[in-house]
mmCIF file of C-alpha atoms in Angstrom:
data_model
loop_
_atom_site.group_PDB
_atom_site.id
_atom_site.type_symbol
_atom_site.label_atom_id
_atom_site.label_comp_id
_atom_site.label_asym_id
_atom_site.label_seq_id
_atom_site.Cartn_x
_atom_site.Cartn_y
_atom_site.Cartn_z
ATOM 1 C CA MET A 227 -0.119 -0.032 -0.108
ATOM 2 C CA ARG A 228 2.769 2.423 0.952
ATOM 3 C CA ARG A 229 4.660 1.537 -2.305
ATOM 4 C CA TYR A 230 1.515 2.147 -4.335
ATOM 5 C CA THR A 231 1.056 5.504 -2.442
ATOM 6 C CA PHE A 232 4.644 6.586 -3.096
ATOM 7 C CA LYS A 233 4.366 5.740 -6.897
ATOM 8 C CA ARG A 234 0.988 7.723 -7.224
ATOM 9 C CA TYR A 235 2.704 10.659 -5.637
ATOM 10 C CA GLN A 236 5.761 10.245 -7.764
ATOM 11 C CA PHE A 237 3.436 10.256 -10.807
ATOM 12 C CA VAL A 238 1.770 13.250 -9.753
ATOM 13 C CA LEU A 239 4.855 15.213 -9.108
ATOM 14 C CA ARG A 240 6.357 13.917 -12.357
ATOM 15 C CA LYS A 241 3.169 14.860 -14.264
ATOM 16 C CA LEU A 242 2.608 18.217 -12.707
ATOM 17 C CA PHE A 243 5.819 19.609 -12.105
ATOM 18 C CA LEU A 244 8.334 18.141 -14.858
ATOM 19 C CA ARG A 245 6.244 18.286 -17.896
ATOM 20 C CA ALA A 246 4.580 20.998 -19.969
ATOM 21 C CA TYR A 247 0.828 21.420 -20.126
ATOM 22 C CA HIS A 248 -0.977 19.440 -22.560
ATOM 23 C CA PRO A 249 -2.030 21.274 -25.812
ATOM 24 C CA LEU A 250 -5.468 20.188 -25.124
ATOM 25 C CA PHE A 251 -5.465 21.593 -21.509
ATOM 26 C CA ILE A 252 -4.267 24.857 -22.932
ATOM 27 C CA THR A 253 -6.879 25.046 -25.471
ATOM 28 C CA ASN A 254 -9.615 24.159 -22.947
ATOM 29 C CA ASN A 255 -8.547 26.904 -20.380
ATOM 30 C CA LEU A 256 -7.278 29.619 -23.092
ATOM 31 C CA ASP A 257 -9.774 32.215 -22.023
ATOM 32 C CA ASP A 258 -8.790 31.772 -18.312
ATOM 33 C CA ILE A 259 -4.885 32.025 -19.105
ATOM 34 C CA ALA A 260 -5.618 35.148 -21.262
ATOM 35 C CA SER A 261 -7.611 36.909 -18.443
ATOM 36 C CA SER A 262 -4.825 35.972 -15.833
ATOM 37 C CA LEU A 263 -2.372 37.671 -18.204
ATOM 38 C CA GLN A 264 -4.539 40.647 -18.475
ATOM 39 C CA ILE A 265 -4.793 40.823 -14.678
ATOM 40 C CA PHE A 266 -1.147 40.497 -14.085
ATOM 41 C CA SER A 267 -0.196 43.180 -16.653
ATOM 42 C CA VAL A 268 -2.601 45.650 -15.002
ATOM 43 C CA MET A 269 -1.516 45.109 -11.752
ATOM 44 C CA THR A 270 2.417 45.033 -12.918
ATOM 45 C CA ALA A 271 1.315 48.381 -14.688
ATOM 46 C CA VAL A 272 -0.267 50.045 -11.699
ATOM 47 C CA THR A 273 2.783 49.073 -9.447
ATOM 48 C CA SER A 274 5.116 50.511 -12.003
ATOM 49 C CA ILE A 275 3.075 53.915 -11.942
ATOM 50 C CA ILE A 276 3.188 54.027 -8.265
ATOM 51 C CA SER A 277 6.789 53.309 -8.083
ATOM 52 C CA LEU A 278 7.534 56.111 -10.820
ATOM 53 C CA LEU A 279 5.638 58.788 -8.975
ATOM 54 C CA PHE A 280 6.545 58.144 -5.476
ATOM 55 C CA VAL A 281 9.703 55.821 -5.049
ATOM 56 C CA ASP A 282 11.691 56.678 -8.098
ATOM 57 C CA SER A 283 11.229 60.337 -7.290
ATOM 58 C CA LEU A 284 13.953 59.804 -4.542
ATOM 59 C CA VAL A 285 16.729 59.034 -7.046
ATOM 60 C CA ARG A 286 19.436 61.187 -6.311
ATOM 61 C CA THR A 287 21.118 62.277 -9.808
ATOM 62 C CA LYS A 288 19.269 63.163 -12.743
ATOM 63 C CA GLU A 289 21.008 60.625 -15.075
ATOM 64 C CA ALA A 290 19.822 57.748 -12.942
ATOM 65 C CA SER A 291 16.535 59.317 -12.536
ATOM 66 C CA PHE A 292 16.185 59.350 -16.357
ATOM 67 C CA TRP A 293 17.299 55.854 -16.967
ATOM 68 C CA ILE A 294 14.942 54.491 -14.077
ATOM 69 C CA ALA A 295 11.984 56.434 -15.544
ATOM 70 C CA PHE A 296 12.963 54.902 -18.973
ATOM 71 C CA PHE A 297 12.864 51.439 -17.701
ATOM 72 C CA ARG A 298 9.668 52.029 -15.822
ATOM 73 C CA ILE A 299 8.008 53.346 -18.943
ATOM 74 C CA SER A 300 9.344 50.309 -20.926
ATOM 75 C CA SER A 301 7.605 48.011 -18.458
ATOM 76 C CA LEU A 302 4.493 49.848 -18.740
ATOM 77 C CA ALA A 303 4.805 49.554 -22.597
ATOM 78 C CA ILE A 304 5.302 45.856 -22.115
ATOM 79 C CA CYS A 305 2.435 45.507 -19.816
ATOM 80 C CA PHE A 306 0.088 47.562 -22.293
ATOM 81 C CA MET A 307 1.055 45.446 -25.390
ATOM 82 C CA VAL A 308 0.601 42.228 -23.445
ATOM 83 C CA TYR A 309 -2.868 43.365 -22.186
ATOM 84 C CA LEU A 310 -4.013 44.157 -25.709
ATOM 85 C CA LEU A 311 -2.655 40.942 -27.325
ATOM 86 C CA ALA A 312 -4.310 38.968 -24.447
ATOM 87 C CA LYS A 313 -7.725 40.996 -24.912
ATOM 88 C CA ARG A 314 -7.748 40.520 -28.705
ATOM 89 C CA GLY A 315 -7.092 37.075 -28.643
ATOM 90 C CA ILE A 316 -4.692 36.780 -31.946
ATOM 91 C CA LYS A 317 -4.347 33.357 -33.148
ATOM 92 C CA ARG A 318 -0.609 33.443 -33.145
ATOM 93 C CA PHE A 319 -0.279 34.665 -29.524
ATOM 94 C CA LYS A 320 -3.001 32.052 -28.491
ATOM 95 C CA ARG A 321 -0.891 29.288 -29.930
ATOM 96 C CA ASN A 322 2.173 30.538 -28.189
ATOM 97 C CA ILE A 323 0.632 31.865 -25.142
ATOM 98 C CA LEU A 324 2.646 30.374 -22.484
ATOM 99 C CA ASN A 325 6.084 31.075 -24.312
ATOM 100 C CA ILE A 326 5.041 34.600 -24.696
ATOM 101 C CA THR A 327 4.109 34.782 -20.971
ATOM 102 C CA SER A 328 7.360 33.361 -19.892
ATOM 103 C CA LEU A 329 9.424 36.135 -22.190
ATOM 104 C CA VAL A 330 7.178 38.827 -20.680
ATOM 105 C CA LEU A 331 7.985 37.833 -17.164
ATOM 106 C CA ILE A 332 11.643 37.509 -17.895
ATOM 107 C CA GLY A 333 11.517 41.065 -19.500
ATOM 108 C CA LEU A 334 9.989 42.462 -16.617
ATOM 109 C CA VAL A 335 12.149 40.875 -14.096
ATOM 110 C CA THR A 336 15.224 41.749 -16.307
ATOM 111 C CA LEU A 337 14.228 45.385 -16.294
ATOM 112 C CA TYR A 338 15.147 45.472 -12.723
ATOM 113 C CA ILE A 339 18.931 44.768 -13.211
ATOM 114 C CA PRO A 340 19.651 48.304 -14.905
ATOM 115 C CA MET A 341 17.626 49.977 -12.144
ATOM 116 C CA MET A 342 19.592 48.256 -9.612
ATOM 117 C CA VAL A 343 22.727 49.467 -11.263
ATOM 118 C CA PHE A 344 21.685 53.175 -11.617
ATOM 119 C CA ASP A 345 20.055 53.547 -8.208
ATOM 120 C CA ASN A 346 22.402 51.190 -6.183
ATOM 121 C CA PRO A 347 21.729 53.126 -2.871
ATOM 122 C CA ASN A 348 18.208 51.758 -3.128
ATOM 123 C CA HIS A 349 19.093 48.211 -4.570
ATOM 124 C CA ALA A 350 17.189 46.252 -2.029
ATOM 125 C CA TYR A 351 13.824 47.910 -3.079
ATOM 126 C CA TYR A 352 14.435 46.734 -6.691
ATOM 127 C CA LEU A 353 15.648 43.230 -5.200
ATOM 128 C CA PHE A 354 12.311 42.907 -3.479
ATOM 129 C CA GLY A 355 10.334 44.394 -6.294
ATOM 130 C CA SER A 356 11.666 41.854 -8.703
ATOM 131 C CA ALA A 357 11.066 38.972 -6.201
ATOM 132 C CA ILE A 358 7.420 40.095 -5.784
ATOM 133 C CA THR A 359 6.853 40.220 -9.576
ATOM 134 C CA ILE A 360 8.170 36.625 -9.825
ATOM 135 C CA ALA A 361 5.922 35.637 -6.761
ATOM 136 C CA GLY A 362 2.940 37.452 -8.278
ATOM 137 C CA ALA A 363 3.460 35.779 -11.792
ATOM 138 C CA SER A 364 3.535 32.297 -10.032
ATOM 139 C CA ILE A 365 0.109 32.844 -8.456
ATOM 140 C CA LEU A 366 -1.624 34.659 -11.104
ATOM 141 C CA LEU A 367 -0.198 33.247 -14.394
ATOM 142 C CA TRP A 368 -0.713 29.798 -15.670
ATOM 143 C CA LEU A 369 2.904 28.830 -16.035
ATOM 144 C CA GLU A 370 4.280 25.233 -15.418
ATOM 145 C CA PRO A 371 5.985 24.901 -12.033
ATOM 146 C CA ILE A 372 9.124 23.614 -13.764
ATOM 147 C CA ARG A 373 9.304 27.241 -15.592
ATOM 148 C CA ILE A 374 8.935 29.045 -12.213
ATOM 149 C CA CYS A 375 11.551 27.106 -10.705
ATOM 150 C CA ILE A 376 14.050 27.466 -13.353
ATOM 151 C CA LEU A 377 13.291 31.381 -13.347
ATOM 152 C CA SER A 378 13.701 31.539 -9.635
ATOM 153 C CA LEU A 379 17.127 29.785 -9.852
ATOM 154 C CA ILE A 380 18.429 32.096 -12.537
ATOM 155 C CA TYR A 381 16.993 34.993 -10.503
ATOM 156 C CA ILE A 382 18.916 33.904 -7.417
ATOM 157 C CA SER A 383 22.099 33.518 -9.380
ATOM 158 C CA ILE A 384 21.862 36.784 -10.740
ATOM 159 C CA PHE A 385 20.277 39.173 -8.356
ATOM 160 C CA ILE A 386 21.979 37.798 -4.979
ATOM 161 C CA PRO A 387 25.382 38.501 -6.294
ATOM 162 C CA LEU A 388 24.214 41.918 -7.348
ATOM 163 C CA HIS A 389 22.680 42.596 -4.171
ATOM 164 C CA LEU A 390 25.853 41.398 -2.494
ATOM 165 C CA ASN A 391 28.153 43.537 -4.519
ATOM 166 C CA PHE A 392 25.858 46.596 -3.984
ATOM 167 C CA SER A 393 25.780 46.075 -0.322
ATOM 168 C CA ARG A 394 29.561 45.963 -0.154
ATOM 169 C CA ILE A 395 29.799 49.296 -2.137
ATOM 170 C CA GLN A 396 27.146 50.918 0.343
ATOM 171 C CA GLY A 397 28.885 49.477 3.349
ATOM 172 C CA PHE A 398 28.299 45.538 3.875
ATOM 173 C CA ASP A 399 25.967 44.698 6.931
ATOM 174 C CA ARG A 400 25.899 40.788 7.234
ATOM 175 C CA TYR A 401 22.737 41.059 9.223
ATOM 176 C CA PHE A 402 20.669 43.242 6.925
ATOM 177 C CA PHE A 403 22.231 41.145 3.897
ATOM 178 C CA TYR A 404 21.255 37.847 5.093
ATOM 179 C CA GLN A 405 17.689 39.182 6.165
ATOM 180 C CA ASP A 406 17.166 40.638 2.464
ATOM 181 C CA VAL A 407 18.283 36.903 1.195
ATOM 182 C CA LEU A 408 15.867 35.477 3.592
ATOM 183 C CA ILE A 409 13.009 37.680 2.631
ATOM 184 C CA VAL A 410 13.470 37.126 -0.938
ATOM 185 C CA SER A 411 13.841 33.534 -0.668
ATOM 186 C CA PHE A 412 10.539 33.361 1.226
ATOM 187 C CA LEU A 413 8.766 35.146 -1.677
ATOM 188 C CA LEU A 414 10.227 32.786 -4.274
ATOM 189 C CA ALA A 415 9.543 29.813 -1.937
ATOM 190 C CA PHE A 416 5.814 31.097 -1.432
ATOM 191 C CA GLY A 417 5.343 31.753 -5.149
ATOM 192 C CA ILE A 418 6.651 28.150 -5.971
ATOM 193 C CA VAL A 419 4.629 26.366 -3.379
ATOM 194 C CA ALA A 420 1.437 28.403 -4.637
ATOM 195 C CA ASN A 421 2.164 27.625 -8.100
ATOM 196 C CA PHE A 422 2.452 23.973 -7.151
ATOM 197 C CA LEU A 423 -0.959 23.996 -5.260
ATOM 198 C CA ILE A 424 -2.771 25.890 -7.821
ATOM 199 C CA ASN A 425 -1.464 23.798 -10.855
ATOM 200 C CA TYR A 426 -2.415 20.600 -8.674
ATOM 201 C CA TRP A 427 -6.090 21.858 -8.458
ATOM 202 C CA ARG A 428 -6.125 22.663 -12.219
ATOM 203 C CA PHE A 429 -4.610 19.288 -13.003
ATOM 204 C CA GLU A 430 -7.169 17.530 -11.041
ATOM 205 C CA GLU A 431 -9.977 19.571 -12.264
ATOM 206 C CA TYR A 432 -8.913 18.832 -15.820
ATOM 207 C CA ARG A 433 -8.549 15.154 -15.043
ATOM 208 C CA VAL A 434 -11.823 14.712 -13.513
ATOM 209 C CA LYS A 435 -13.435 16.688 -16.692
ATOM 210 C CA GLU A 436 -11.538 14.391 -18.947
ATOM 211 C CA LYS A 437 -12.615 11.297 -17.126
ATOM 212 C CA LEU A 438 -16.139 12.603 -17.174
ATOM 213 C CA HIS A 439 -15.861 13.157 -20.907
ATOM 214 C CA ILE A 440 -14.480 9.696 -21.554
ATOM 215 C CA THR A 441 -17.098 8.180 -19.529
ATOM 216 C CA VAL A 442 -19.980 10.331 -21.093
ATOM 217 C CA GLY A 443 -18.471 9.251 -24.639
ATOM 218 C CA LYS A 444 -18.610 5.655 -23.527
ATOM 219 C CA LEU A 445 -22.187 5.723 -22.324
ATOM 220 C CA LEU A 446 -23.350 7.599 -25.431
ATOM 221 C CA ARG A 447 -21.520 4.690 -27.605
ATOM 222 C CA ILE A 448 -23.018 2.087 -25.642
ATOM 223 C CA ASN A 449 -26.390 3.746 -25.753
ATOM 224 C CA GLN A 450 -26.331 3.940 -29.268
ATOM 225 C CA LYS A 451 -25.113 0.258 -29.637
ATOM 226 C CA ILE A 452 -28.157 -0.728 -27.584
ATOM 227 C CA GLU A 453 -30.303 1.479 -29.740
ATOM 228 C CA ASP A 454 -28.691 -0.131 -32.879
ATOM 229 C CA LEU A 455 -29.394 -3.516 -31.512
ATOM 230 C CA SER A 456 -32.831 -2.737 -30.832
ATOM 231 C CA ARG A 457 -33.450 -2.296 -34.327
ATOM 232 C CA VAL A 458 -31.488 -5.158 -35.582
ATOM 233 C CA ASP A 459 -32.467 -8.906 -35.745
ATOM 234 C CA SER A 460 -29.473 -10.975 -34.035
ATOM 235 C CA MET A 461 -29.559 -13.861 -35.943
ATOM 236 C CA THR A 462 -29.765 -12.395 -39.627
ATOM 237 C CA GLU A 463 -28.318 -8.830 -38.848
ATOM 238 C CA LEU A 464 -31.127 -7.493 -41.001
ATOM 239 C CA PHE A 465 -33.391 -4.739 -39.488
ATOM 240 C CA ASN A 466 -36.414 -5.915 -37.347
ATOM 241 C CA ARG A 467 -40.179 -5.047 -37.335
ATOM 242 C CA ARG A 468 -39.764 -1.850 -35.119
ATOM 243 C CA HIS A 469 -37.435 -0.203 -37.376
ATOM 244 C CA LEU A 470 -39.291 -1.146 -40.568
ATOM 245 C CA LEU A 471 -42.249 0.573 -39.210
ATOM 246 C CA GLU A 472 -40.509 3.504 -38.217
ATOM 247 C CA GLN A 473 -38.745 3.825 -41.645
ATOM 248 C CA PHE A 474 -42.324 3.175 -43.336
ATOM 249 C CA ASP A 475 -43.550 6.359 -41.903
ATOM 250 C CA LEU A 476 -40.612 8.428 -42.918
ATOM 251 C CA TYR A 477 -40.388 6.903 -46.399
ATOM 252 C CA LYS A 478 -44.150 8.016 -46.839
ATOM 253 C CA LYS A 479 -43.413 11.402 -45.688
ATOM 254 C CA ARG A 480 -40.451 11.719 -48.173
ATOM 255 C CA SER A 481 -42.832 10.209 -50.932
ATOM 256 C CA HIS A 482 -45.432 12.804 -50.335
ATOM 257 C CA ARG A 483 -42.858 15.591 -50.255
ATOM 258 C CA GLU A 484 -40.644 14.312 -53.313
ATOM 259 C CA GLY A 485 -43.366 12.616 -55.285
ATOM 260 C CA PHE A 486 -41.488 8.993 -55.673
ATOM 261 C CA VAL A 487 -43.278 5.518 -55.708
ATOM 262 C CA ILE A 488 -42.435 3.175 -53.020
ATOM 263 C CA GLY A 489 -42.466 -0.619 -53.226
ATOM 264 C CA LEU A 490 -43.225 -2.946 -50.322
ATOM 265 C CA VAL A 491 -42.366 -6.556 -50.563
ATOM 266 C CA ILE A 492 -43.126 -9.629 -48.339
ATOM 267 C CA LEU A 493 -41.042 -12.813 -48.591
ATOM 268 C CA ASP A 494 -41.666 -16.030 -46.954
ATOM 269 C CA LEU A 495 -39.434 -19.126 -47.080
ATOM 270 C CA ASP A 496 -41.096 -22.137 -48.667
ATOM 271 C CA LYS A 497 -41.326 -25.437 -46.494
ATOM 272 C CA LEU A 498 -38.788 -24.177 -43.844
ATOM 273 C CA LYS A 499 -40.761 -26.430 -41.337
ATOM 274 C CA THR A 500 -39.889 -29.762 -43.295
ATOM 275 C CA ILE A 501 -36.124 -28.630 -42.999
ATOM 276 C CA ASN A 502 -36.429 -28.117 -39.481
ATOM 277 C CA ASP A 503 -38.167 -31.456 -38.943
ATOM 278 C CA ARG A 504 -35.578 -33.354 -40.976
ATOM 279 C CA TYR A 505 -32.407 -31.737 -40.189
ATOM 280 C CA GLY A 506 -33.153 -29.752 -36.914
ATOM 281 C CA HIS A 507 -33.520 -26.208 -35.919
ATOM 282 C CA LYS A 508 -29.800 -25.475 -36.479
ATOM 283 C CA GLN A 509 -30.001 -26.171 -39.975
ATOM 284 C CA GLY A 510 -33.279 -24.243 -40.237
ATOM 285 C CA ASP A 511 -31.368 -21.258 -38.772
ATOM 286 C CA LEU A 512 -28.480 -21.525 -41.358
ATOM 287 C CA ALA A 513 -31.079 -21.544 -44.076
ATOM 288 C CA ILE A 514 -32.393 -18.429 -42.719
ATOM 289 C CA GLN A 515 -28.877 -16.838 -42.553
ATOM 290 C CA ALA A 516 -28.321 -17.778 -46.263
ATOM 291 C CA PHE A 517 -31.629 -16.057 -47.333
ATOM 292 C CA ALA A 518 -30.633 -13.132 -45.111
ATOM 293 C CA LYS A 519 -27.484 -12.847 -47.105
ATOM 294 C CA THR A 520 -29.083 -13.310 -50.384
ATOM 295 C CA LEU A 521 -31.566 -10.200 -49.556
ATOM 296 C CA LYS A 522 -28.776 -8.087 -48.732
ATOM 297 C CA SER A 523 -26.808 -8.811 -51.741
ATOM 298 C CA ARG A 524 -29.724 -8.024 -53.926
ATOM 299 C CA THR A 525 -30.898 -4.606 -52.248
ATOM 300 C CA ARG A 526 -29.563 -0.870 -52.415
ATOM 301 C CA ILE A 527 -28.266 0.867 -49.552
ATOM 302 C CA THR A 528 -31.398 3.008 -49.527
ATOM 303 C CA ASP A 529 -33.554 0.097 -49.199
ATOM 304 C CA ILE A 530 -34.718 -1.546 -46.027
ATOM 305 C CA ALA A 531 -34.693 -5.275 -45.444
ATOM 306 C CA ALA A 532 -36.111 -6.602 -42.209
ATOM 307 C CA ARG A 533 -36.915 -9.875 -40.700
ATOM 308 C CA ILE A 534 -40.756 -9.605 -39.245
ATOM 309 C CA GLY A 535 -41.129 -13.274 -38.218
ATOM 310 C CA GLY A 536 -39.745 -16.612 -38.056
ATOM 311 C CA ASP A 537 -39.231 -17.191 -41.936
ATOM 312 C CA GLU A 538 -41.141 -14.011 -43.036
ATOM 313 C CA PHE A 539 -39.077 -11.035 -44.618
ATOM 314 C CA CYS A 540 -40.118 -7.749 -45.731
ATOM 315 C CA LEU A 541 -38.434 -5.140 -48.351
ATOM 316 C CA LEU A 542 -39.285 -1.447 -48.307
ATOM 317 C CA VAL A 543 -37.745 0.022 -51.563
ATOM 318 C CA SER A 544 -37.756 3.438 -53.221
ATOM 319 C CA PRO A 545 -37.747 5.056 -55.602
ATOM 320 C CA ILE A 546 -38.972 2.331 -57.884
ATOM 321 C CA ASP A 547 -41.500 1.364 -60.522
ATOM 322 C CA LYS A 548 -43.444 -1.728 -61.208
ATOM 323 C CA GLU A 549 -41.085 -3.229 -63.935
ATOM 324 C CA GLY A 550 -38.168 -2.605 -61.142
ATOM 325 C CA LEU A 551 -39.926 -4.261 -58.242
ATOM 326 C CA HIS A 552 -40.574 -7.058 -60.487
ATOM 327 C CA THR A 553 -36.960 -7.566 -61.686
ATOM 328 C CA LEU A 554 -35.833 -7.253 -58.089
ATOM 329 C CA SER A 555 -38.152 -9.669 -56.569
ATOM 330 C CA GLU A 556 -37.200 -12.155 -59.454
ATOM 331 C CA SER A 557 -33.343 -11.704 -58.885
ATOM 332 C CA ILE A 558 -33.949 -12.675 -55.255
ATOM 333 C CA ARG A 559 -36.275 -15.684 -56.171
ATOM 334 C CA GLU A 560 -33.879 -16.966 -58.780
ATOM 335 C CA LYS A 561 -30.815 -16.653 -56.617
ATOM 336 C CA MET A 562 -32.552 -18.598 -53.784
ATOM 337 C CA GLU A 563 -33.544 -21.408 -56.325
ATOM 338 C CA GLU A 564 -30.065 -21.518 -57.425
ATOM 339 C CA LEU A 565 -28.393 -21.331 -54.074
ATOM 340 C CA GLN A 566 -26.934 -24.750 -52.164
ATOM 341 C CA ILE A 567 -27.127 -24.555 -48.579
ATOM 342 C CA PRO A 568 -24.514 -26.906 -46.993
ATOM 343 C CA ILE A 569 -26.052 -29.312 -44.387
ATOM 344 C CA TYR A 570 -24.120 -28.599 -41.082
ATOM 345 C CA ASN A 571 -23.408 -32.273 -39.973
ATOM 346 C CA ASP A 572 -22.858 -33.441 -43.654
ATOM 347 C CA PRO A 573 -20.436 -30.961 -45.319
ATOM 348 C CA ASP A 574 -20.769 -33.053 -48.594
ATOM 349 C CA GLN A 575 -24.462 -32.761 -48.852
ATOM 350 C CA SER A 576 -26.583 -29.534 -49.535
ATOM 351 C CA LEU A 577 -30.116 -28.597 -49.867
ATOM 352 C CA THR A 578 -32.068 -25.775 -51.714
ATOM 353 C CA LEU A 579 -34.654 -23.557 -50.697
ATOM 354 C CA THR A 580 -37.260 -21.404 -52.385
ATOM 355 C CA VAL A 581 -39.090 -18.407 -51.579
ATOM 356 C CA SER A 582 -42.481 -17.075 -52.259
ATOM 357 C CA ILE A 583 -43.108 -13.246 -52.746
ATOM 358 C CA GLY A 584 -45.747 -10.904 -52.471
ATOM 359 C CA GLY A 585 -45.549 -6.970 -53.176
ATOM 360 C CA THR A 586 -47.048 -3.974 -54.501
ATOM 361 C CA LEU A 587 -46.400 -0.439 -55.057
ATOM 362 C CA PHE A 588 -47.887 2.814 -53.627
ATOM 363 C CA HIS A 589 -47.840 6.477 -54.943
ATOM 364 C CA PRO A 590 -47.147 9.861 -53.143
ATOM 365 C CA GLU A 591 -51.053 10.349 -53.180
ATOM 366 C CA ASP A 592 -51.643 7.238 -51.320
ATOM 367 C CA ASP A 593 -51.910 7.294 -47.361
ATOM 368 C CA PRO A 594 -52.121 3.639 -46.466
ATOM 369 C CA SER A 595 -51.054 2.417 -42.951
ATOM 370 C CA PHE A 596 -48.550 -0.250 -42.745
ATOM 371 C CA ASP A 597 -51.028 -2.758 -41.443
ATOM 372 C CA GLU A 598 -53.418 -2.190 -44.190
ATOM 373 C CA LEU A 599 -50.726 -2.413 -46.753
ATOM 374 C CA TYR A 600 -49.439 -5.505 -45.076
ATOM 375 C CA HIS A 601 -52.874 -7.257 -45.083
ATOM 376 C CA LYS A 602 -53.144 -6.685 -48.706
ATOM 377 C CA ILE A 603 -49.667 -7.952 -49.698
ATOM 378 C CA ASP A 604 -50.272 -10.918 -47.633
ATOM 379 C CA THR A 605 -53.214 -11.882 -49.729
ATOM 380 C CA ALA A 606 -50.910 -11.705 -52.748
ATOM 381 C CA LEU A 607 -48.096 -13.726 -50.833
ATOM 382 C CA TYR A 608 -50.895 -16.562 -50.216
ATOM 383 C CA THR A 609 -51.784 -16.319 -53.739
ATOM 384 C CA SER A 610 -48.027 -17.394 -54.735
ATOM 385 C CA LYS A 611 -48.191 -20.191 -51.972
ATOM 386 C CA ASN A 612 -51.275 -21.593 -53.270
ATOM 387 C CA GLU A 613 -50.169 -21.631 -56.885
ATOM 388 C CA GLY A 614 -47.214 -23.707 -55.987
ATOM 389 C CA ARG A 615 -44.703 -21.643 -54.113
ATOM 390 C CA ASN A 616 -41.596 -20.013 -55.561
ATOM 391 C CA ARG A 617 -43.498 -17.525 -57.487
ATOM 392 C CA ILE A 618 -43.946 -13.738 -57.509
ATOM 393 C CA THR A 619 -47.330 -12.182 -57.107
ATOM 394 C CA LEU A 620 -47.641 -8.057 -57.408
ATOM 395 C CA LEU A 621 -50.662 -6.285 -56.532
ATOM 396 C CA GLU A 622 -52.097 -3.266 -58.525
ATOM 397 C CA MET A 623 -52.842 -0.350 -56.367
#
């Protein structure tokens, strides 16, 4: 159990802190990322304006005052540009938003270096200001922890030596120097920890949403599969009576709207009971499946072939005319007459099976119900049966 817990935390650590954000994660949260960048740029701009008006006015020399004002205005210009880009949502900016955010943060922090140089008596102020900028970015901006950690290490390697150098120039005081380093370290550590926690929550929320999305997708596919199965006959893989009735109403509406003729055909296998009695029901099932394959091979993709009873099948075809309906029915009858169905327990032997067919056409102006039409065609089917089977009878409508 402990080993599993350790591995889980190790996975989370690696997933959160040592890898870049997944592109899909960025895409899903792009608006929030842009909003956080706007907030950060406004806050940084306000801080720069306050510093320019109050703190930087204490700079002793005119040259230093000029350059510090220049770098403050540069900071304001960067913030203004980033705010506009984030607000307008330019495609290239969106595509590289995290890289641009990192460069902006590095640029803002780098501007503190020349300010420390030109105003070295107040270098501690710029040291704290740059550390606060990184800490604020760690909390507000959507940056991966690894970027914040690297930036913090680079910051320490540059700013602490600068601070030490200027502290010696101004008169080194070990107590104040270590106190400043401790404050800066605390700010950076606070920012890193906050970034870790915030990214963990973001990751958890994203992971839950992804799991939910995957689960919903699976449920939809399962529901669709159940829906499909409820419309398909399991033995023959043809449609069942329910689907046939639904499609009949749709075909009829299309017929009224587009003005084409529809054909409805009932097909009944001849003497299937004899096959069941002689060879068993398994052979009867094989015969039904063989007929279903024949039916599929003779129908178009727009036609509906359905099994509506034990050995009774139905075809709904459109658009079609009387000659086309007869040709279709005859091709099915001939194919079944020629088909050799192997006997399952005697592969060297086979049997033949015929089909009796009844059908009719109905026109756009007709409005029969399925039961009315089925009853009429059933009469034609029995005519084919009574006249010797293996025949076609088409009714005039």
